Structures are given as structure tokens and as C-alpha cells.
mmCIF file of C-alpha atoms in Angstrom:
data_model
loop_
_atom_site.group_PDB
_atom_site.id
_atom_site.type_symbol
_atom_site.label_atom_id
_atom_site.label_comp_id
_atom_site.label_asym_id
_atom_site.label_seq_id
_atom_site.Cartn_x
_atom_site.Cartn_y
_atom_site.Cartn_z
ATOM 1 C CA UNK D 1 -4.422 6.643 16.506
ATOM 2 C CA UNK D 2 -4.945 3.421 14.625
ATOM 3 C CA UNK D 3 -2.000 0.895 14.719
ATOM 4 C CA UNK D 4 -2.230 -1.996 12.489
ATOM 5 C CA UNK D 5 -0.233 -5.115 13.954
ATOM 6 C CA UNK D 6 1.034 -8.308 11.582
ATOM 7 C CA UNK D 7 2.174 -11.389 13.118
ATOM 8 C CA UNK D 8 4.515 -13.284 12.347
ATOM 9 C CA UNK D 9 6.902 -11.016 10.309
ATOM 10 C CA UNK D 10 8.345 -13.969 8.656
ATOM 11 C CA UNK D 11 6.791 -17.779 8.061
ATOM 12 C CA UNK D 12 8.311 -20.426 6.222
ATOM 13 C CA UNK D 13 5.930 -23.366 5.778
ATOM 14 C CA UNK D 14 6.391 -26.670 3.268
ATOM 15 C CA UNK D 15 4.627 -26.750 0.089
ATOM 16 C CA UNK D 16 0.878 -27.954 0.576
ATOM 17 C CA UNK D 17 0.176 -26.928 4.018
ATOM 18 C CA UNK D 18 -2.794 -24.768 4.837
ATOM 19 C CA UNK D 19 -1.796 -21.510 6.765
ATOM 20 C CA UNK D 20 -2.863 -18.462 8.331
ATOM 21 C CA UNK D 21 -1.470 -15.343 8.622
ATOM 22 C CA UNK D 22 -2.793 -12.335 11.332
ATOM 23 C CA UNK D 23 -3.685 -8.845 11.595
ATOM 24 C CA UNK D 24 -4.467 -7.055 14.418
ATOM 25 C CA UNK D 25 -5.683 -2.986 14.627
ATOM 26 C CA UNK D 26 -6.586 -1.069 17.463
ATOM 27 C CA UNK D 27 -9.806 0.911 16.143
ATOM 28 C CA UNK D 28 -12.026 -0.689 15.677
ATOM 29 C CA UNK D 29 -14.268 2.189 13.468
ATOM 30 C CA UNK D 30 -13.054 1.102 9.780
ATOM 31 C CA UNK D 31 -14.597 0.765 6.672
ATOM 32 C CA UNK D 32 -12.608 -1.699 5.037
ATOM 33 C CA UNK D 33 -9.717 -4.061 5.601
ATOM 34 C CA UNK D 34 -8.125 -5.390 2.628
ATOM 35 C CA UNK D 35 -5.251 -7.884 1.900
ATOM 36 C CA UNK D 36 -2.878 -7.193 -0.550
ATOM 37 C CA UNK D 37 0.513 -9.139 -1.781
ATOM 38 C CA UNK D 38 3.659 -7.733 -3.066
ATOM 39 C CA UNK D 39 5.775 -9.735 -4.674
ATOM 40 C CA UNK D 40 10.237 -8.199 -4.182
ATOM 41 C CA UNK D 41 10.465 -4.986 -5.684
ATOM 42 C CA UNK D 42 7.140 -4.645 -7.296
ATOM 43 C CA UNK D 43 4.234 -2.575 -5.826
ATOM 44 C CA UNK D 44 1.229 -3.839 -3.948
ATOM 45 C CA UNK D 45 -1.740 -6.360 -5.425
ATOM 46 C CA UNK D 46 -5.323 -6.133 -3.408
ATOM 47 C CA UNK D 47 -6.160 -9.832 -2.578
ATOM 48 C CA UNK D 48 -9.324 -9.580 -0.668
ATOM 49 C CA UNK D 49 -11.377 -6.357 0.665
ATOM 50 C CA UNK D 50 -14.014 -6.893 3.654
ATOM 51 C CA UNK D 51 -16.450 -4.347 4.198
ATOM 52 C CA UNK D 52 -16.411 -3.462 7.663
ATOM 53 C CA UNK D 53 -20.651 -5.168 7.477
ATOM 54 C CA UNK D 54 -18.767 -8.493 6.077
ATOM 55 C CA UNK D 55 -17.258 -11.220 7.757
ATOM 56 C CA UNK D 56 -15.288 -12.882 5.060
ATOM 57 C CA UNK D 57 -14.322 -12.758 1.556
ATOM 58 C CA UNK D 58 -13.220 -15.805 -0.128
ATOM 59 C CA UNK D 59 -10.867 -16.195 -3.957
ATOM 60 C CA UNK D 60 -9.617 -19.538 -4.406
ATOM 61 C CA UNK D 61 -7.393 -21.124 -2.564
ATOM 62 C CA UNK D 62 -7.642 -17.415 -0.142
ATOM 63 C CA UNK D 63 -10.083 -16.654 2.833
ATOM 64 C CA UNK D 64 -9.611 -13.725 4.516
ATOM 65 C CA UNK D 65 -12.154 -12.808 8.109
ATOM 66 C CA UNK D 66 -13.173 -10.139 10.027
ATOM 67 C CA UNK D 67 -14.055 -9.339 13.314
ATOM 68 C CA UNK D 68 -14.363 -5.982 14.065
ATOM 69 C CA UNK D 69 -15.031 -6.196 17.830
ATOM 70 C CA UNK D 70 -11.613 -7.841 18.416
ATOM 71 C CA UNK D 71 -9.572 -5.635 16.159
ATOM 72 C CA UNK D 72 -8.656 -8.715 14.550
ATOM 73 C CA UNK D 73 -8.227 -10.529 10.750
ATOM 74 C CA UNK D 74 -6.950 -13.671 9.526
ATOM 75 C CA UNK D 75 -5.894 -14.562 5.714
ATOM 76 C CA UNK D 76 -6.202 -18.266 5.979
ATOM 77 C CA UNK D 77 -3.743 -19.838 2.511
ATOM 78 C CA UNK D 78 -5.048 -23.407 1.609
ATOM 79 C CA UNK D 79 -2.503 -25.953 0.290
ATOM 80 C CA UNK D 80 0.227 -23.944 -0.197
ATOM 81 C CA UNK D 81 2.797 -23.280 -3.249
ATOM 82 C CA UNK D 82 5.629 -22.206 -4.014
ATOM 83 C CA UNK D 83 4.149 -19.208 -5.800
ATOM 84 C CA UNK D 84 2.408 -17.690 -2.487
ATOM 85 C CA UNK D 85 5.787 -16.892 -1.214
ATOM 86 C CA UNK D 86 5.763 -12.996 -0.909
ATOM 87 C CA UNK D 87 5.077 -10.602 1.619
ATOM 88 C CA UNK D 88 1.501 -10.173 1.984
ATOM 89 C CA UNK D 89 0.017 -6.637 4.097
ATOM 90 C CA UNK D 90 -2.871 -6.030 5.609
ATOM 91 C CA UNK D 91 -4.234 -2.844 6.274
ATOM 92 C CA UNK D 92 -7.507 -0.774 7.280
ATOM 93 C CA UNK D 93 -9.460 2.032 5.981
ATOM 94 C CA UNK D 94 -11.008 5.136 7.730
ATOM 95 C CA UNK D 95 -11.509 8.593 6.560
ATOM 96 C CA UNK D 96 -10.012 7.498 3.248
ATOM 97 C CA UNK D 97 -6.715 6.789 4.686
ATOM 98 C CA UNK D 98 -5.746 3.591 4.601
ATOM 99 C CA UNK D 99 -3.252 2.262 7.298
ATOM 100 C CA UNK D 100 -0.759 -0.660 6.726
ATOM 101 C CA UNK D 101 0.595 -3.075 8.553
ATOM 102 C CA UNK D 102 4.657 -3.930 8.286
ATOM 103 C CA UNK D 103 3.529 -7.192 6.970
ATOM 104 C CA UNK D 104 4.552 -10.827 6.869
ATOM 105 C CA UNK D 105 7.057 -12.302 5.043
ATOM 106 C CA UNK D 106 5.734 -15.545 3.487
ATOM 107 C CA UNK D 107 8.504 -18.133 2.202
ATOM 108 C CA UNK D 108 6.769 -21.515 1.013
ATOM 109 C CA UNK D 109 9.481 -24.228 0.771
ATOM 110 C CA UNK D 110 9.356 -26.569 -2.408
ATOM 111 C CA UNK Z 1 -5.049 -2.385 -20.082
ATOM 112 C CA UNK Z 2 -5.581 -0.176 -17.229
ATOM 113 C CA UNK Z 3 -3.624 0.689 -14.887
ATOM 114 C CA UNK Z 4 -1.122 2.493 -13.231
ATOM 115 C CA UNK Z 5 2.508 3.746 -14.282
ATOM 116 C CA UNK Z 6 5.511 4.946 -12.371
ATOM 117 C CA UNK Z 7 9.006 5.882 -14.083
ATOM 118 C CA UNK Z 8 11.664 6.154 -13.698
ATOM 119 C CA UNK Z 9 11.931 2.544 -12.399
ATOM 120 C CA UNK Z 10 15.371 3.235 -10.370
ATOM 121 C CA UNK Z 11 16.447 6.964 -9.360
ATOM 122 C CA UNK Z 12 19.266 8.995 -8.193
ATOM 123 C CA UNK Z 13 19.462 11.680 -6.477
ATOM 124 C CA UNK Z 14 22.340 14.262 -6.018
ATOM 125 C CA UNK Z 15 22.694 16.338 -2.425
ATOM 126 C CA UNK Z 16 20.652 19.197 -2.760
ATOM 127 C CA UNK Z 17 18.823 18.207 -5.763
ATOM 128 C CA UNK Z 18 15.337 18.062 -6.260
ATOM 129 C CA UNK Z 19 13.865 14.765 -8.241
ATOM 130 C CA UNK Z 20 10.339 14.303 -9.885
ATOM 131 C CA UNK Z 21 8.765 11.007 -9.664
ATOM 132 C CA UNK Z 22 6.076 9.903 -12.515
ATOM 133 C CA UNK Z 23 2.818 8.566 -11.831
ATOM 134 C CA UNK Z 24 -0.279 8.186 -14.333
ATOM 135 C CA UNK Z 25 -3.281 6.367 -14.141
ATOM 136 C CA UNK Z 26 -5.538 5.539 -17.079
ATOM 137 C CA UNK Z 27 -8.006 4.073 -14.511
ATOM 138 C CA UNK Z 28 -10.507 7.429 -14.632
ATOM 139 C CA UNK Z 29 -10.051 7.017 -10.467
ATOM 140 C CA UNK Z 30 -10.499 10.388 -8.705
ATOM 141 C CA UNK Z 31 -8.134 9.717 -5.689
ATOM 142 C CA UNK Z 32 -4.445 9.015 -6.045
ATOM 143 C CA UNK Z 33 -1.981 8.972 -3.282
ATOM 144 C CA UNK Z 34 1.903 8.833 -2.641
ATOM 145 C CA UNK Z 35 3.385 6.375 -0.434
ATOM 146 C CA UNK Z 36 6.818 5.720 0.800
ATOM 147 C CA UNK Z 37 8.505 2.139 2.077
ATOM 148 C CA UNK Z 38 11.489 1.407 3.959
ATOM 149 C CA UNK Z 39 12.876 -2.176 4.136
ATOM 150 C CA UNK Z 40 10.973 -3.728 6.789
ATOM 151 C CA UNK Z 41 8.650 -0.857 7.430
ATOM 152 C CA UNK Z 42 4.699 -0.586 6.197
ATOM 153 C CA UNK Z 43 3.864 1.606 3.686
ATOM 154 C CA UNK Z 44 3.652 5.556 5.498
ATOM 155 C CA UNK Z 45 1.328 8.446 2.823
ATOM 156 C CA UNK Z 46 3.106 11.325 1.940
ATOM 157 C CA UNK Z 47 0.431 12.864 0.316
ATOM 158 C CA UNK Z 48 -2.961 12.203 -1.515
ATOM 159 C CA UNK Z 49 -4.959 13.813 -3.253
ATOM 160 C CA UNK Z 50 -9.388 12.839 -4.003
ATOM 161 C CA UNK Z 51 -9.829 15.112 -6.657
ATOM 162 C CA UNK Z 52 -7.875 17.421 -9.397
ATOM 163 C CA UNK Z 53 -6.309 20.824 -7.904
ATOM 164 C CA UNK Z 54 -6.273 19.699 -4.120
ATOM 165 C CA UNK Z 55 -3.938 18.138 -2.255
ATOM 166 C CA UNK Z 56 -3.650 17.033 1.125
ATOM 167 C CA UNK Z 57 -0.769 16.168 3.478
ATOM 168 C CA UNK Z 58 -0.210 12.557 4.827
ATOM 169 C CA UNK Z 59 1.873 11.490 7.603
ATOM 170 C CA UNK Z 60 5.167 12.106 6.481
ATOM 171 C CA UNK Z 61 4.894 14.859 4.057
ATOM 172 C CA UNK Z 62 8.236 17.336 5.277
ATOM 173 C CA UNK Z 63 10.766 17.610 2.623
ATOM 174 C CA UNK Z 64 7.888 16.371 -0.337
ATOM 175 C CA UNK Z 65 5.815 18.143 -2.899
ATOM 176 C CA UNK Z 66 2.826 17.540 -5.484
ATOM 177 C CA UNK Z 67 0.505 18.741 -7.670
ATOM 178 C CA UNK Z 68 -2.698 17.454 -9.416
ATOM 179 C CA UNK Z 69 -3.299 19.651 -12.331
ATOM 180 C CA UNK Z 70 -5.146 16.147 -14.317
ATOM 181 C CA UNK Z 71 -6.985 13.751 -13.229
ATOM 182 C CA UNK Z 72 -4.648 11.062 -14.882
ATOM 183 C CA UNK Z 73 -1.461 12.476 -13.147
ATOM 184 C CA UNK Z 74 -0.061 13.063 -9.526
ATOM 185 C CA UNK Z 75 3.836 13.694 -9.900
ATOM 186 C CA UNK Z 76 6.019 13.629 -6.377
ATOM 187 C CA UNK Z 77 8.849 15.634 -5.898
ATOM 188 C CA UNK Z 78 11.574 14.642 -3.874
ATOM 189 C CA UNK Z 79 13.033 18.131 -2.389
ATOM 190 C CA UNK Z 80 16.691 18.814 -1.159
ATOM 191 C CA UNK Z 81 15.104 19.345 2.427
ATOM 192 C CA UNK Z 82 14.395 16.040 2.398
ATOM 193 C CA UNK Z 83 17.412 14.415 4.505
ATOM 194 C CA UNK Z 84 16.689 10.429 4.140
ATOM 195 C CA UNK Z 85 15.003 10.453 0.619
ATOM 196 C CA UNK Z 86 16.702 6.827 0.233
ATOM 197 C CA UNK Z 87 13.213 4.646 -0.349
ATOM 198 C CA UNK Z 88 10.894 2.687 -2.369
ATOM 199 C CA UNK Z 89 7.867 5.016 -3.271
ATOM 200 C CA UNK Z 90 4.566 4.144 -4.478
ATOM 201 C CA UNK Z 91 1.923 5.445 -6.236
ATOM 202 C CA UNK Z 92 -1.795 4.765 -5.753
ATOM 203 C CA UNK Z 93 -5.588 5.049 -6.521
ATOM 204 C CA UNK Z 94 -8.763 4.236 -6.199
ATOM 205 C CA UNK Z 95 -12.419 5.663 -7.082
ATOM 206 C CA UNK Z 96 -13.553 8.270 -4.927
ATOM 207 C CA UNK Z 97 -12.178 8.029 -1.362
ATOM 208 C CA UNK Z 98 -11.665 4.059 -0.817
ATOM 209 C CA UNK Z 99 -14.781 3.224 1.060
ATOM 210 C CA UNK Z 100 -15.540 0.255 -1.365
ATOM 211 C CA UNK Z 101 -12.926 -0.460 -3.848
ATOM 212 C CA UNK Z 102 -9.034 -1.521 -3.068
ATOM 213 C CA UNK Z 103 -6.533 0.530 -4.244
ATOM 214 C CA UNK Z 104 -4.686 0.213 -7.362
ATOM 215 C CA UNK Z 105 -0.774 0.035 -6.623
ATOM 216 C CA UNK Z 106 2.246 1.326 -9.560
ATOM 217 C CA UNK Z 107 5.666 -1.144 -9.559
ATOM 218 C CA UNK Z 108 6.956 1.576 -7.857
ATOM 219 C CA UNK Z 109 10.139 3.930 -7.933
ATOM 220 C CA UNK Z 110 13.381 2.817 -5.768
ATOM 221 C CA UNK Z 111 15.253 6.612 -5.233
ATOM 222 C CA UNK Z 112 18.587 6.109 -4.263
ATOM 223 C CA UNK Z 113 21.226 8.666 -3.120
ATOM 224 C CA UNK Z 114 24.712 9.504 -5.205
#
């Protein structure tokens, strides 16, 4: 059964630093893993999507990787602001089913 | 714009009530699916369905119901077998399946209990 694993569940970083946050999932047979942000009480926004033949996806100040071997992705923030603090999932696609992680709680202090 | 629409924005339910939740896409996806979220939890599917007519169970479907009678619409109700209906639940599509394209979230429905 795949199990998709965020760490840390909360992060609280100073405005302007660079950051990453991880994802880990235990099968490794996906066809997509896509980042999304939700902001409190509001439903989810998709941030990046990797095909499962990609390694990365870049939008502005985002960069999100892949390795499928390792079960592992990374959403690497560059100089932070104030108005990346939300929680931000990750989560994986197979058999069009997508499974989410619990995600991690971003907090950027001004 | 497209996009999708939930309502009501804030619900209550009554014991042994059943509630309908709203959710319509103008997006012309195929697939829509129902998810629910409890504070701190991921999101867990209730139910999806990938094209008008069928329906399929998700993880958690016990004490839920839908239908799919146009393309545009996937309604979820919330039935009195349902014990812990106290949640946020969101709605969801994409094109065909969700091979390459993310899925398109609603602002979601927060159902409380009276």
C-alpha cells in the first residue's frame, strides 16, 4: 500500500531564506507527484506536477525533484516571504488515485 | 473563469440527518472526486467518479453517498450512518484519470455537527 511521508510537519524559517521541504513514498510505481499549497480554510492549489520520466519542474522562486528510485521529493522555496506561509502537500499518483501526504506546515517569519 | 464550486461554505448537520454537499465544475473535466480532511490529517477519497453514471468507492466511503448524473456535477451526501461526519470536505477534478494534469481543488465545505 503506498504511504506518502512529509517531513517536517511544521517549519518556521525568517523571511529570505531558501528552504526545502520533503516527501517521502514507499512505491515507487507512480505516475505523477505533484505539489500543491493550501492556504487556512481554503482548498488545495497544484504548485508543480513531475511526471514520473521527469526529474524536476521549476515556477519561480519553486523547484520541486524527483527521484523515483529513493521514494523521495524535495520542494526547494528560494528567498522566502511572508506570503509562502501555508501548508504545502505532496502527494503521488497511481491508478488514478492520488495519495497525500499530512503535509508541512510552513510559517515564514517577517 | 473556470473552475470549481462547492456550497454551502459552512454546514450543519442534525443527528440522524442526512446533508447534501454541492460541487460543480465548469472545467469540461471527466473525473471528479470527493475528499475528506481532518485537522492534521492528509486528505483520505471518499469517492470518485472518471466519467458520468459511475461511481467508485475510495478509502473511506461507509456512511457516504453520490451520484454523477452530469458531467458538470458530483453532489456528496453526508448519511446519518455516518458517526464522525465533523470535517472539511473537498471536491476535485481533473481530465480523464490524472495521469498528466493536477487536479483542480473547490474552497471546500467545513460540516459541522448541532
Amino acid at each position: 500500500k503506498q504511504e506518502v511521508t512529509q517531513i517536517p510537519a511544521a517549519l518556521s524559517v525568517p523571511e529570505g531564506e531558501n528552504l526545502v521541504l520533503n516527501c517521502s513514498f514507499t512505491d515507487s510505481a507512480i505516475y505523477n507527484l505533484q505539489w500543491f499549497r493550501q492556504d487556512p480554510g481554503k482548498g488545495l492549489t497544484s504548485l508543480l506536477l513531475i511526471q514520473s520520466s521527469q526529474r524536476e519542474q521549476t515556477s519561480g522562486r519553486l523547484n520541486a525533484s524527483l527521484d523515483k528510485s529513493s521514494g523521495r521529493s524535495t520542494l526547494y522555496i528560494a528567498a522566502s516571504q511572508p506570503g509562502d506561509s501555508a501548508t504545502y502537500l505532496c502527494a503521488v499518483d497511481r491508478d488514478d488515485k492520488i495519495i497525500f501526504g499530512k503535509g508541512t506546515r510552513l510559517h515564514i517569519l517577517p | 473563469d473556470g473552475g470549481i464550486t462547492q456550497s454551502p461554505k459552512y454546514l450543519f448537520r442534525k443527528e440522524g440527518q442526512n446533508v447534501t454537499l454541492s460541487c460543480e465544475q465548469n472545467l469540461n473535466h471527466d473525473a471528479m472526486y470527493w475528499y475528506r480532511q481532518d485537522p492534521g490529517q492528509g486528505l483520505r477519497l471518499i469517492y470518485y467518479s472518471q466519467i458520468v453514471n459511475d461511481f467508485q468507492k475510495g478509502d473511506i466511503a461507509e456512511g457516504y453517498s453520490v451520484s454523477r448524473e452530469k458531467k458538470e456535477s458530483f453532489p456528496l451526501t453526508v448519511t446519518s450512518a455516518q458517526k464522525n461526519p465533523t470535517a472539511f470536505y473537498l471536491c476535485a477534478s481533473s481530465p480523464y484519470g490524472t495521469g498528466n494534469q493536477p487536479q483542480h481543488f473547490g474552497d471546500g465545505t467545513r460540516l459541522s455537527i448541532l
